[in-house]
Coordinates of C-alpha atoms and ligand atoms in Angstrom, one line a residue:
Chain A
M1034 CA -0.2 0.0 0.0
N1035 CA 1.6 3.2 -0.8
A1036 CA 1.3 5.9 1.9
I1037 CA -1.0 8.9 1.7
R1038 CA 0.1 12.1 3.1
I1039 CA -2.5 15.0 3.6
D1040 CA -1.2 18.4 3.7
I1041 CA -3.6 21.4 4.8
E1042 CA -1.7 24.8 4.6
N1043 CA -3.0 28.1 6.1
V1044 CA -6.8 26.9 5.4
T1045 CA -9.3 29.6 6.4
V1046 CA -13.5 28.7 5.9
A1047 CA -15.8 31.0 6.5
Y1048 CA -19.7 30.3 6.4
H1049 CA -21.5 33.4 5.1
G1050 CA -18.6 35.6 5.9
K1051 CA -18.2 34.2 9.3
V1052 CA -14.7 32.8 10.0
A1053 CA -15.4 29.0 11.4
L1054 CA -11.7 28.0 11.0
H1055 CA -8.7 30.4 10.6
S1056 CA -5.4 29.6 8.9
A1057 CA -5.2 26.0 9.8
S1058 CA -2.1 24.1 8.8
L1059 CA -1.0 20.5 9.7
Q1060 CA 0.4 17.5 8.1
L1061 CA -1.5 14.0 8.6
Q1062 CA 1.3 11.1 8.0
A1063 CA 0.5 7.5 6.8
G1064 CA 0.5 5.0 9.4
T1065 CA -0.8 7.2 12.3
I1066 CA -4.2 8.1 14.0
C1067 CA -4.7 12.1 14.6
G1068 CA -6.9 12.9 16.9
L1069 CA -9.2 16.1 16.6
V1070 CA -10.1 18.0 19.9
G1071 CA -12.1 20.8 20.6
M1072 CA -15.2 22.2 22.1
N1073 CA -18.6 22.4 20.3
G1074 CA -18.5 24.7 17.2
A1075 CA -14.4 24.7 17.2
G1076 CA -14.4 23.9 14.0
K1077 CA -13.9 20.0 13.8
S1078 CA -16.5 18.9 11.4
T1079 CA -15.9 22.2 9.1
L1080 CA -12.1 20.9 8.8
F1081 CA -13.6 17.5 7.8
K1082 CA -15.6 19.5 5.3
A1083 CA -12.6 21.3 3.8
I1084 CA -10.8 18.3 3.5
M1085 CA -13.3 16.5 1.5
G1086 CA -13.9 19.5 -0.9
F1087 CA -17.5 19.9 0.6
V1088 CA -16.5 23.6 1.7
Q1089 CA -14.7 26.1 -0.4
P1090 CA -11.8 27.7 1.8
A1091 CA -11.6 31.2 1.5
G1092 CA -7.7 30.7 1.8
G1093 CA -4.7 28.4 1.9
R1094 CA -5.2 24.9 0.4
I1095 CA -5.6 21.0 1.2
L1096 CA -3.6 18.4 -1.0
I1097 CA -3.4 14.6 -0.6
N1098 CA -0.2 13.4 -1.8
G1099 CA 0.3 16.8 -3.7
L1100 CA -2.9 16.5 -5.2
P1101 CA -6.4 18.4 -4.6
I1102 CA -9.1 16.1 -3.1
R1103 CA -11.2 16.4 -6.5
R1104 CA -8.5 14.6 -8.5
V1105 CA -8.6 11.6 -6.0
Q1106 CA -11.9 11.4 -4.9
K1107 CA -12.8 8.9 -7.7
S1108 CA -10.2 6.5 -6.5
S1109 CA -12.0 6.2 -3.2
L1110 CA -9.2 6.9 -1.5
V1111 CA -10.7 8.7 1.6
A1112 CA -13.6 7.3 3.4
Y1113 CA -15.5 9.8 5.4
V1114 CA -18.0 9.6 7.9
P1115 CA -19.4 12.6 8.8
Q1116 CA -20.9 13.2 12.2
S1117 CA -24.1 12.6 11.8
E1118 CA -25.8 10.5 8.5
E1119 CA -28.3 13.4 7.1
V1120 CA -30.1 10.3 5.6
D1121 CA -34.0 9.1 5.5
W1122 CA -33.9 6.4 8.0
N1123 CA -37.0 5.0 6.5
F1124 CA -35.2 4.5 3.0
P1125 CA -35.9 1.1 1.6
V1126 CA -32.2 0.1 2.0
S1127 CA -30.8 -2.9 4.0
V1128 CA -27.6 -2.5 6.2
H1129 CA -25.8 -4.3 3.7
D1130 CA -27.1 -2.4 0.6
V1131 CA -25.4 0.8 2.6
V1132 CA -21.9 -1.1 3.2
M1133 CA -22.2 -2.0 -0.4
M1134 CA -22.6 1.9 -1.6
G1135 CA -18.9 1.9 -0.2
R1136 CA -17.7 -0.2 -3.1
Y1137 CA -19.5 1.9 -5.7
G1138 CA -16.3 3.5 -6.6
Y1139 CA -14.6 0.2 -7.7
M1140 CA -17.8 -0.9 -9.8
N1141 CA -18.8 -0.6 -13.6
L1142 CA -21.3 2.0 -14.7
L1143 CA -24.0 -0.6 -13.7
R1144 CA -22.6 -0.7 -10.2
I1145 CA -22.8 -4.6 -10.5
P1146 CA -20.7 -6.0 -7.2
R1147 CA -18.3 -8.4 -8.2
L1148 CA -16.8 -11.5 -5.8
S1149 CA -14.4 -9.0 -4.1
D1150 CA -16.9 -6.4 -3.4
Q1151 CA -19.1 -9.2 -1.8
R1152 CA -16.4 -10.1 0.4
A1153 CA -15.3 -6.5 1.5
V1154 CA -18.8 -5.8 2.3
R1155 CA -19.2 -9.3 4.4
E1156 CA -15.8 -8.5 5.8
A1157 CA -16.5 -5.0 7.0
L1158 CA -19.8 -6.0 8.6
E1159 CA -18.3 -9.2 10.4
R1160 CA -15.7 -6.7 11.6
V1161 CA -18.5 -4.3 13.4
E1162 CA -20.4 -7.2 14.3
M1163 CA -23.1 -6.4 12.1
W1164 CA -23.2 -9.4 9.9
Q1165 CA -26.2 -10.9 11.5
M1166 CA -28.3 -8.0 10.9
R1167 CA -27.3 -7.4 7.6
D1168 CA -30.8 -7.7 6.0
R1169 CA -32.2 -5.1 8.3
Q1170 CA -33.9 -2.1 6.9
I1171 CA -31.4 0.7 8.4
G1172 CA -34.3 2.2 10.2
E1173 CA -34.8 -0.8 12.4
L1174 CA -31.2 -0.1 14.0
S1175 CA -30.4 1.4 17.2
G1176 CA -28.4 4.5 17.1
G1177 CA -25.0 2.7 17.8
Q1178 CA -25.8 0.2 15.2
K1179 CA -26.3 2.9 12.8
K1180 CA -22.9 4.2 13.6
R1181 CA -21.6 0.9 13.3
T1182 CA -23.3 0.3 9.9
F1183 CA -21.9 3.5 8.4
F1184 CA -18.3 2.8 10.2
A1185 CA -18.5 -0.6 8.4
R1186 CA -19.1 1.2 5.0
A1187 CA -16.2 3.2 5.5
L1188 CA -13.8 0.1 6.1
A1189 CA -15.6 -1.7 3.1
Q1190 CA -14.4 1.3 0.8
Q1191 CA -10.9 0.4 1.5
G1192 CA -9.7 3.5 1.5
K1193 CA -6.3 4.5 2.2
V1194 CA -7.3 7.7 4.4
L1195 CA -10.1 7.5 7.0
L1196 CA -11.8 10.5 8.4
L1197 CA -14.1 9.9 11.1
D1198 CA -16.1 12.5 12.8
E1199 CA -17.5 11.7 16.4
P1200 CA -17.5 7.9 15.6
F1201 CA -17.9 7.2 19.3
A1202 CA -20.8 9.4 19.8
G1203 CA -23.6 7.6 21.1
V1204 CA -22.0 4.0 20.9
D1205 CA -21.2 1.6 23.9
I1206 CA -17.8 1.2 25.8
K1207 CA -17.7 -2.0 24.0
T1208 CA -18.4 -0.8 20.8
E1209 CA -15.9 2.1 21.2
K1210 CA -13.1 -0.3 22.0
M1211 CA -14.0 -2.4 19.0
M1212 CA -13.6 0.4 16.5
I1213 CA -10.3 1.8 18.2
H1214 CA -9.0 -1.9 18.0
L1215 CA -9.7 -1.8 14.2
L1216 CA -8.2 1.7 13.8
M1217 CA -4.9 0.7 15.5
E1218 CA -5.2 -2.4 12.9
L1219 CA -5.6 0.0 10.2
R1220 CA -2.7 2.2 11.3
Q1221 CA -0.6 -1.2 11.1
T1222 CA -1.3 -1.3 7.5
G1223 CA -0.2 2.0 7.0
H1224 CA -3.6 4.0 6.9
T1225 CA -4.0 7.9 7.6
I1226 CA -6.8 8.2 10.2
L1227 CA -8.3 11.8 11.4
I1228 CA -10.6 11.0 14.4
S1229 CA -12.6 13.7 16.4
T1230 CA -13.7 12.7 19.6
H1231 CA -14.9 14.1 22.7
D1232 CA -14.1 11.3 24.9
L1233 CA -11.0 12.7 26.0
A1234 CA -10.3 9.8 28.1
S1235 CA -9.5 7.4 25.2
I1236 CA -7.4 9.7 23.1
T1237 CA -4.0 8.4 24.7
T1238 CA -4.9 5.1 24.3
F1239 CA -4.8 5.2 20.5
C1240 CA -3.8 8.7 19.3
D1241 CA -0.2 8.9 18.1
Q1242 CA -1.0 12.6 17.5
V1243 CA -3.6 15.2 18.9
V1244 CA -4.7 18.5 17.1
L1245 CA -6.3 21.1 19.5
I1246 CA -8.7 23.5 17.9
N1247 CA -10.7 26.2 18.7
R1248 CA -11.5 28.3 15.5
T1249 CA -7.9 27.8 14.6
I1250 CA -5.5 25.1 15.5
L1251 CA -3.9 25.9 19.1
A1252 CA -1.5 23.0 18.9
Y1253 CA -0.5 20.3 17.3
G1254 CA 1.8 17.4 17.3
N1255 CA 2.5 14.0 19.4
T1256 CA -0.1 13.1 21.8
S1257 CA 2.6 12.7 24.9
E1258 CA 3.7 16.4 24.2
V1259 CA 0.6 18.2 23.2
F1260 CA -1.7 16.4 25.1
T1261 CA -1.1 18.3 28.3
A1262 CA -3.6 19.5 30.9
E1263 CA -2.5 23.1 30.3
N1264 CA -3.0 23.0 26.5
L1265 CA -6.6 21.6 27.1
S1266 CA -7.5 24.1 30.0
R1267 CA -6.7 26.3 27.0
T1268 CA -8.5 24.6 24.1
F1269 CA -11.8 24.3 26.3
G1270 CA -11.7 27.9 27.9
G1271 CA -10.5 26.5 31.3
S1272 CA -13.6 24.3 31.6
V1273 CA -12.2 21.0 31.9
G1274 CA -12.7 20.9 35.2
D1275 CA -11.6 17.8 37.2
F1276 CA -10.5 15.8 34.2
S1277 CA -7.0 14.3 35.1
L1278 CA -5.0 12.8 32.5
A1279 CA -3.8 10.0 35.0
T1280 CA -7.2 8.7 34.7
S1281 CA -7.1 8.5 30.7
Q1282 CA -6.6 4.9 30.0
L1283 CA -10.0 4.3 28.8
A1284 CA -10.3 2.5 32.5
P1285 CA -14.0 1.3 33.1
G1286 CA -15.1 4.5 35.0
N1287 CA -15.4 6.2 31.6
Q1288 CA -18.1 8.3 33.0
E1289 CA -17.1 11.9 30.8
E1290 CA -18.3 10.2 27.8
Q1291 CA -22.2 10.9 28.5
E1292 CA -21.1 14.6 29.4
W1293 CA -19.3 15.0 26.0
T1294 CA -21.8 13.6 23.5
Chain B
M998 CA -73.3 -6.8 -18.2
D999 CA -70.8 -9.4 -17.2
L1000 CA -67.0 -8.7 -16.6
V1001 CA -65.8 -10.3 -19.9
Q1002 CA -68.1 -7.9 -21.7
W1003 CA -67.3 -5.2 -19.2
F1004 CA -63.5 -5.7 -20.5
A1005 CA -64.0 -6.6 -23.9
A1006 CA -66.5 -4.0 -25.3
P1007 CA -64.3 -1.1 -25.5
L1008 CA -61.7 -3.1 -27.1
Q1009 CA -63.2 -3.2 -30.4
Y1010 CA -62.7 0.5 -30.9
E1011 CA -59.1 1.5 -31.9
F1012 CA -59.1 4.6 -29.9
M1013 CA -60.0 2.8 -27.0
V1014 CA -56.9 0.0 -27.7
K1015 CA -54.6 2.9 -28.2
A1016 CA -55.8 4.8 -25.2
I1017 CA -55.5 1.7 -22.7
L1018 CA -52.1 1.1 -24.0
V1019 CA -50.8 4.5 -23.7
S1020 CA -52.1 4.8 -20.5
A1021 CA -50.7 1.8 -19.2
L1022 CA -47.2 2.9 -20.6
V1023 CA -47.1 6.1 -19.0
G1024 CA -48.5 4.7 -15.8
L1025 CA -45.3 2.4 -16.0
V1026 CA -42.9 5.4 -16.6
C1027 CA -44.4 8.0 -14.1
S1028 CA -44.6 4.9 -11.4
A1029 CA -40.7 3.9 -12.1
L1030 CA -39.8 7.7 -11.5
S1031 CA -42.2 8.4 -8.9
C1032 CA -40.3 6.0 -6.6
Y1033 CA -37.2 8.5 -6.6
M1034 CA -39.5 11.2 -6.2
T1035 CA -41.0 10.0 -3.0
L1036 CA -37.5 9.3 -1.7
K1037 CA -35.8 12.3 -2.9
G1038 CA -38.7 14.2 -0.6
W1039 CA -39.5 15.9 -4.4
A1040 CA -42.9 16.0 -4.4
L1041 CA -43.2 19.3 -4.3
M1042 CA -40.7 19.7 -6.9
G1043 CA -42.7 17.8 -9.2
D1044 CA -45.8 19.5 -8.9
A1045 CA -43.6 22.8 -9.8
V1046 CA -41.8 21.2 -12.6
S1047 CA -45.2 19.7 -14.0
H1048 CA -46.7 23.0 -13.7
A1049 CA -44.0 24.9 -15.1
V1050 CA -44.0 23.1 -18.5
L1051 CA -46.9 24.4 -19.7
P1052 CA -45.7 27.7 -21.4
G1053 CA -42.7 25.4 -23.0
V1054 CA -45.6 23.0 -24.3
V1055 CA -47.6 25.6 -25.7
I1056 CA -44.3 27.1 -27.5
A1057 CA -43.7 24.0 -28.9
Y1058 CA -47.2 23.5 -30.1
V1059 CA -47.0 26.8 -32.2
L1060 CA -43.5 26.1 -33.4
N1061 CA -44.4 22.8 -34.6
I1062 CA -41.5 21.1 -32.7
P1063 CA -42.0 18.1 -30.2
L1064 CA -43.6 19.1 -27.1
A1065 CA -41.1 17.3 -25.0
I1066 CA -38.7 19.8 -26.1
G1067 CA -40.4 22.6 -24.8
A1068 CA -41.4 21.0 -21.8
F1069 CA -37.7 20.2 -21.0
V1070 CA -36.6 24.0 -21.5
F1071 CA -39.3 25.3 -19.1
G1072 CA -39.0 22.2 -16.7
V1073 CA -35.2 22.7 -16.2
G1074 CA -35.6 26.5 -16.5
S1075 CA -38.0 26.6 -14.0
V1076 CA -35.8 24.9 -11.3
L1077 CA -32.8 27.0 -12.0
A1078 CA -35.2 30.1 -11.6
I1079 CA -36.2 28.2 -8.3
G1080 CA -32.7 27.8 -7.1
F1081 CA -31.5 31.4 -8.1
I1082 CA -34.4 33.0 -6.5
K1083 CA -33.5 31.0 -3.0
A1084 CA -30.1 31.8 -3.4
K1085 CA -30.5 35.7 -3.8
T1086 CA -33.2 36.5 -1.6
R1087 CA -34.5 35.6 2.0
V1088 CA -38.0 34.2 0.5
K1089 CA -38.3 30.6 2.2
E1090 CA -37.8 27.8 -0.4
D1091 CA -41.6 26.8 -0.3
A1092 CA -42.7 29.9 -1.1
V1093 CA -40.2 30.4 -4.1
I1094 CA -41.3 27.1 -5.6
G1095 CA -45.0 28.2 -5.0
L1096 CA -44.5 31.4 -6.8
V1097 CA -42.4 30.1 -9.6
F1098 CA -44.5 27.3 -10.6
T1099 CA -47.8 29.2 -10.7
G1100 CA -46.2 32.1 -12.5
F1101 CA -44.9 29.9 -15.1
F1102 CA -48.5 28.0 -15.1
A1103 CA -50.0 31.6 -15.7
L1104 CA -47.7 32.5 -18.5
G1105 CA -48.9 29.1 -20.1
I1106 CA -52.4 30.0 -19.7
V1107 CA -52.2 33.6 -21.2
L1108 CA -50.3 31.9 -24.3
I1109 CA -52.9 29.3 -24.4
S1110 CA -55.6 31.9 -24.5
K1111 CA -53.5 33.7 -27.4
V1112 CA -53.2 30.6 -29.6
K1113 CA -56.6 29.3 -29.3
S1114 CA -56.9 27.9 -32.8
T1115 CA -54.2 25.5 -32.4
V1116 CA -54.0 24.1 -28.6
D1117 CA -56.9 23.0 -26.6
L1118 CA -56.4 24.4 -23.2
G1119 CA -58.9 21.5 -22.1
H1120 CA -56.9 18.9 -23.4
I1121 CA -53.6 19.9 -21.8
L1122 CA -55.0 20.6 -18.2
F1123 CA -57.3 17.6 -18.5
G1124 CA -55.6 15.2 -20.6
N1125 CA -57.1 13.7 -23.6
V1126 CA -56.0 10.2 -24.0
L1127 CA -59.0 8.6 -25.7
G1128 CA -58.5 11.0 -28.6
I1129 CA -54.4 10.8 -28.8
S1130 CA -53.0 11.5 -32.1
D1131 CA -50.5 8.9 -33.1
S1132 CA -47.6 11.4 -33.2
D1133 CA -48.5 12.0 -29.7
I1134 CA -47.9 8.2 -29.1
T1135 CA -44.8 8.3 -31.0
Q1136 CA -43.4 10.9 -28.4
T1137 CA -44.8 9.3 -25.6
V1138 CA -43.3 5.6 -26.6
I1139 CA -39.4 8.0 -27.1
I1140 CA -39.9 9.6 -23.7
S1141 CA -40.7 6.3 -22.2
I1142 CA -37.7 4.3 -23.5
I1143 CA -35.6 7.3 -22.5
T1144 CA -36.6 7.2 -18.9
L1145 CA -36.8 3.5 -18.5
V1146 CA -33.2 2.9 -20.1
T1147 CA -32.1 6.0 -18.1
L1148 CA -33.3 4.7 -14.7
A1149 CA -32.0 1.2 -15.6
I1150 CA -28.7 2.4 -16.1
L1151 CA -28.3 4.8 -13.6
R1152 CA -30.3 3.1 -10.9
K1153 CA -27.8 2.3 -8.4
D1154 CA -26.3 5.5 -8.6
L1155 CA -29.8 7.4 -8.2
I1156 CA -30.5 5.6 -5.2
L1157 CA -27.4 6.9 -3.6
F1158 CA -27.8 10.2 -5.1
C1159 CA -31.5 10.1 -3.1
F1160 CA -30.4 8.3 0.3
D1161 CA -26.9 10.0 1.0
S1162 CA -25.6 12.3 -1.6
T1163 CA -22.8 13.2 1.0
H1164 CA -21.4 9.6 0.1
A1165 CA -22.0 10.0 -3.4
R1166 CA -19.8 13.3 -3.4
S1167 CA -17.2 11.6 -1.5
I1168 CA -16.7 9.0 -3.3
G1169 CA -16.3 11.0 -6.5
M1170 CA -19.9 11.0 -7.9
N1171 CA -20.8 13.4 -10.0
I1172 CA -24.4 14.5 -7.8
T1173 CA -24.8 17.5 -10.3
F1174 CA -25.3 15.4 -13.4
L1175 CA -27.4 13.1 -11.4
Y1176 CA -29.6 15.9 -9.9
Y1177 CA -30.0 17.4 -13.7
V1178 CA -30.7 13.8 -15.0
L1179 CA -33.4 13.3 -12.6
L1180 CA -34.7 16.8 -12.9
S1181 CA -34.7 16.1 -16.8
L1182 CA -36.5 12.6 -16.3
L1183 CA -39.2 14.6 -14.4
S1184 CA -39.7 17.4 -17.3
L1185 CA -39.9 14.7 -20.0
T1186 CA -42.5 12.0 -18.1
A1187 CA -44.5 15.5 -17.3
V1188 CA -44.9 15.6 -20.6
A1189 CA -45.9 11.7 -21.1
G1190 CA -48.3 12.3 -18.2
L1191 CA -49.6 15.3 -19.7
Q1192 CA -51.1 13.2 -22.5
T1193 CA -53.2 11.2 -20.4
V1194 CA -54.3 12.8 -17.1
G1195 CA -53.2 16.4 -18.1
I1196 CA -50.9 18.7 -16.6
I1197 CA -52.5 19.5 -13.3
L1198 CA -53.0 15.9 -12.3
V1199 CA -49.7 14.9 -13.6
V1200 CA -48.0 15.2 -10.3
A1201 CA -50.4 12.4 -8.9
M1202 CA -48.8 10.0 -11.3
L1203 CA -45.4 11.3 -10.3
V1204 CA -45.7 10.7 -6.7
T1205 CA -48.8 8.7 -5.7
P1206 CA -47.3 5.1 -7.0
G1207 CA -44.2 5.6 -4.8
A1208 CA -45.9 6.8 -1.6
T1209 CA -48.1 3.8 -1.8
A1210 CA -45.5 1.4 -2.3
Y1211 CA -42.9 3.2 0.2
L1212 CA -45.8 2.2 2.7
L1213 CA -45.5 -1.6 1.4
S1214 CA -42.0 -2.3 1.3
D1215 CA -38.1 -2.0 2.7
R1216 CA -36.7 -2.7 -0.5
F1217 CA -35.8 -0.6 -3.1
D1218 CA -36.6 -3.1 -5.9
Q1219 CA -39.6 -4.4 -4.4
M1220 CA -41.1 -1.1 -4.0
M1221 CA -40.2 -0.3 -7.8
L1222 CA -42.3 -3.4 -8.6
I1223 CA -45.1 -2.6 -6.5
A1224 CA -45.3 1.1 -7.4
I1225 CA -45.3 -0.1 -11.0
A1226 CA -48.1 -2.4 -10.6
S1227 CA -50.3 0.0 -8.5
G1228 CA -49.4 2.6 -11.6
V1229 CA -50.1 0.5 -14.5
F1230 CA -53.4 -1.3 -12.8
S1231 CA -54.8 2.4 -12.0
S1232 CA -54.1 3.8 -15.5
V1233 CA -55.7 0.6 -17.4
M1234 CA -58.5 0.7 -14.9
G1235 CA -59.0 4.1 -15.0
T1236 CA -59.3 4.3 -18.5
Y1237 CA -61.9 1.7 -18.7
I1238 CA -64.0 3.2 -16.0
S1239 CA -64.1 6.4 -17.6
Y1240 CA -65.2 4.6 -20.9
H1241 CA -68.0 2.9 -18.8
I1242 CA -69.1 5.9 -16.9
D1243 CA -68.3 8.4 -19.6
G1244 CA -65.8 10.5 -17.5
S1245 CA -62.7 12.1 -17.3
T1246 CA -60.2 9.7 -18.0
G1247 CA -57.4 11.5 -15.8
G1248 CA -59.7 12.1 -13.0
C1249 CA -60.4 8.2 -12.8
I1250 CA -57.0 7.3 -13.1
V1251 CA -55.9 9.4 -10.0
V1252 CA -58.9 8.5 -8.1
L1253 CA -58.2 4.9 -8.5
Q1254 CA -54.4 5.7 -7.4
T1255 CA -55.4 7.8 -4.4
L1256 CA -57.8 4.9 -3.5
L1257 CA -55.0 2.0 -3.5
F1258 CA -52.9 4.5 -1.5
V1259 CA -55.8 4.6 1.3
I1260 CA -56.0 1.0 1.1
A1261 CA -52.3 0.7 1.6
M1262 CA -52.1 3.3 4.3
I1263 CA -54.7 1.0 6.4
F1264 CA -53.7 -2.2 5.6
A1265 CA -49.8 -2.0 4.9
P1266 CA -48.5 -5.2 6.9
K1267 CA -45.8 -3.2 8.5
H1268 CA -46.5 0.5 8.4
G1269 CA -50.3 0.6 8.0
L1270 CA -52.5 2.0 10.6
L1271 CA -54.1 -1.1 11.6
V1272 CA -50.7 -2.5 12.9
Q1273 CA -49.0 0.7 14.9
P1274 CA -51.0 -0.1 18.1
K1275 CA -49.5 -3.5 17.9
A1276 CA -46.0 -1.8 17.5
A1277 CA -46.2 0.2 20.1
E1278 CA -47.1 -2.6 22.4
S1279 CA -44.4 -5.0 21.6
P1280 CA -41.4 -4.9 23.5
Ligands
LIG2473 N1 -23.5 25.5 7.3 C1 -23.1 26.1 8.3 N2 -23.5 27.4 8.1 C2 -23.1 28.2 9.1 N3 -22.4 28.1 10.1 C3 -21.7 26.9 10.2 C4 -21.9 26.0 9.4 N4 -21.7 24.9 9.8 C5 -21.0 25.1 10.8 N5 -21.0 26.4 11.3 C6 -20.3 27.1 12.0 O1 -19.3 27.3 12.3 C7 -18.6 26.9 13.5 C8 -17.8 25.6 13.3 O2 -18.9 24.6 13.3 P1 -18.3 22.9 13.6 O3 -19.0 22.3 12.9 O4 -17.2 22.7 12.4 O5 -18.3 22.7 14.8 P2 -17.6 21.2 15.6 O6 -16.3 21.6 15.9 O7 -17.4 20.0 14.6 O8 -18.6 21.2 16.6 P3 -19.1 19.7 17.3 O9 -18.3 19.3 18.3 O10 -20.7 20.6 17.7 O11 -19.6 19.0 16.3 C9 -19.4 26.9 14.4 O12 -19.6 28.1 14.8 C10 -21.0 26.7 13.7 O13 -21.9 27.3 14.1
LIG2474 MG1 -18.7 18.2 14.6

């Protein structure tokens, strides 16, 4: 697998003239997981949308292995799981159909799945433990199962880059651990992963790098150096309260999750 | 009169045979498209476009070019106008849609009133499938083929576009293209539907079968089959009934479609009114 590198250079994004993200610069490297942390409205989702090319930056540029996103999208290189799926949950598609949509980029005009597509879908569904529910209509799933389905679609897409916007929101601790485990496996096979989360406790367990963001990038670098109490308090405007880094080992007592989701 | 007679008698007239076949074809094509319209939430858009094609149809009549071309230009034009006004003003979308399509429709009525000699307003507004001309049949067949072939080829892409256009974009699909494909098909089928039920009721052909099927199925392919079955059934039976009661064909077709919807609404095995209490009880 060839390594994918994403360069975000001085990106500024504004909605109707209001700046949501100011002059953000960072590099994402292959074989690393980068955590994106910031409070509500800090611009995390905006950064994802900018990388995907869904919002046009007012300044700066984003390059994927030196190319703009439009040039690489067709190759299914970048799998993106938005924060909340803006879909009609009554839509007549099954879990299996949804995950198969991750494979469309590999199929011909008529989108007829080949054996490799079937296999990728099955594998993805098994990895998130949703294979048993493959024939369910998607509206018949719980919130966490929905999240897993769309996560499975990203896995089935087999992109070398994964952009995950709050994949843990509303999923139970067991599923979160499973997802983290999968992400760590993907890291080993050289994937480039950017993930936003409000679960500060788990960050140190799997993120190599952390980006702290509040309308601009406050700090960015290796987790051990950047993920400090001082930086976090800057990120959250001093409202991290009694959150202690000592407990951040994804221990059973992970009660903060509720608060942040 | 026995049942066989009831079905056989009208068939001795060539115009009835033609009317039944054309209605069935139009029912088929509109129903197929109606699945995408209901799933995309484009019912109002369908209403708008089907009305907005009127001036295009009249102009095409006068210029003696295929109606579909005129309809296409004004159908797409109305949507561009809606998009433009929405982007440039603070008026809400439903108001913009309402004012644009009534504006286009009114323009069409003015045009018809000025060229009365060649165009029969009644036929356009209410359909005239019993008196359909051979050239109109040819046009309907061509529109049907274009629509069905397009839907067959782009089936999965359009499903994804309706379901999750964000994902469609993220894997590099051209959603602007798909948007205009769906819009173009809408304009074209509006012309086909115009022949049978008329411009006022055509939106029913483009929405009701899909909505009925949506209540009856959780699988897209199944939904498509049910929509087509209900659409073709209503079209054929509606044409028969209109013959026997000597009433409006378009009216009969749409009333039947609506009845089927009501039946589905009440009796649908999973989403019907009758099952909802049970669903609430179960854990
Ligand atoms: N489509 C939009 N139009 C206008 N403003 C927007 C839009 N999307 C986001 N914003 C604004 O941009 C800012 C950043 O939003 P963004 O969604 O990126 O935050 P976030 O970090 O993802 O927050 P959260 O943790 O709540 O998901 C917010 O102030 C928000 O109000
Ligand atoms: Mg967000």
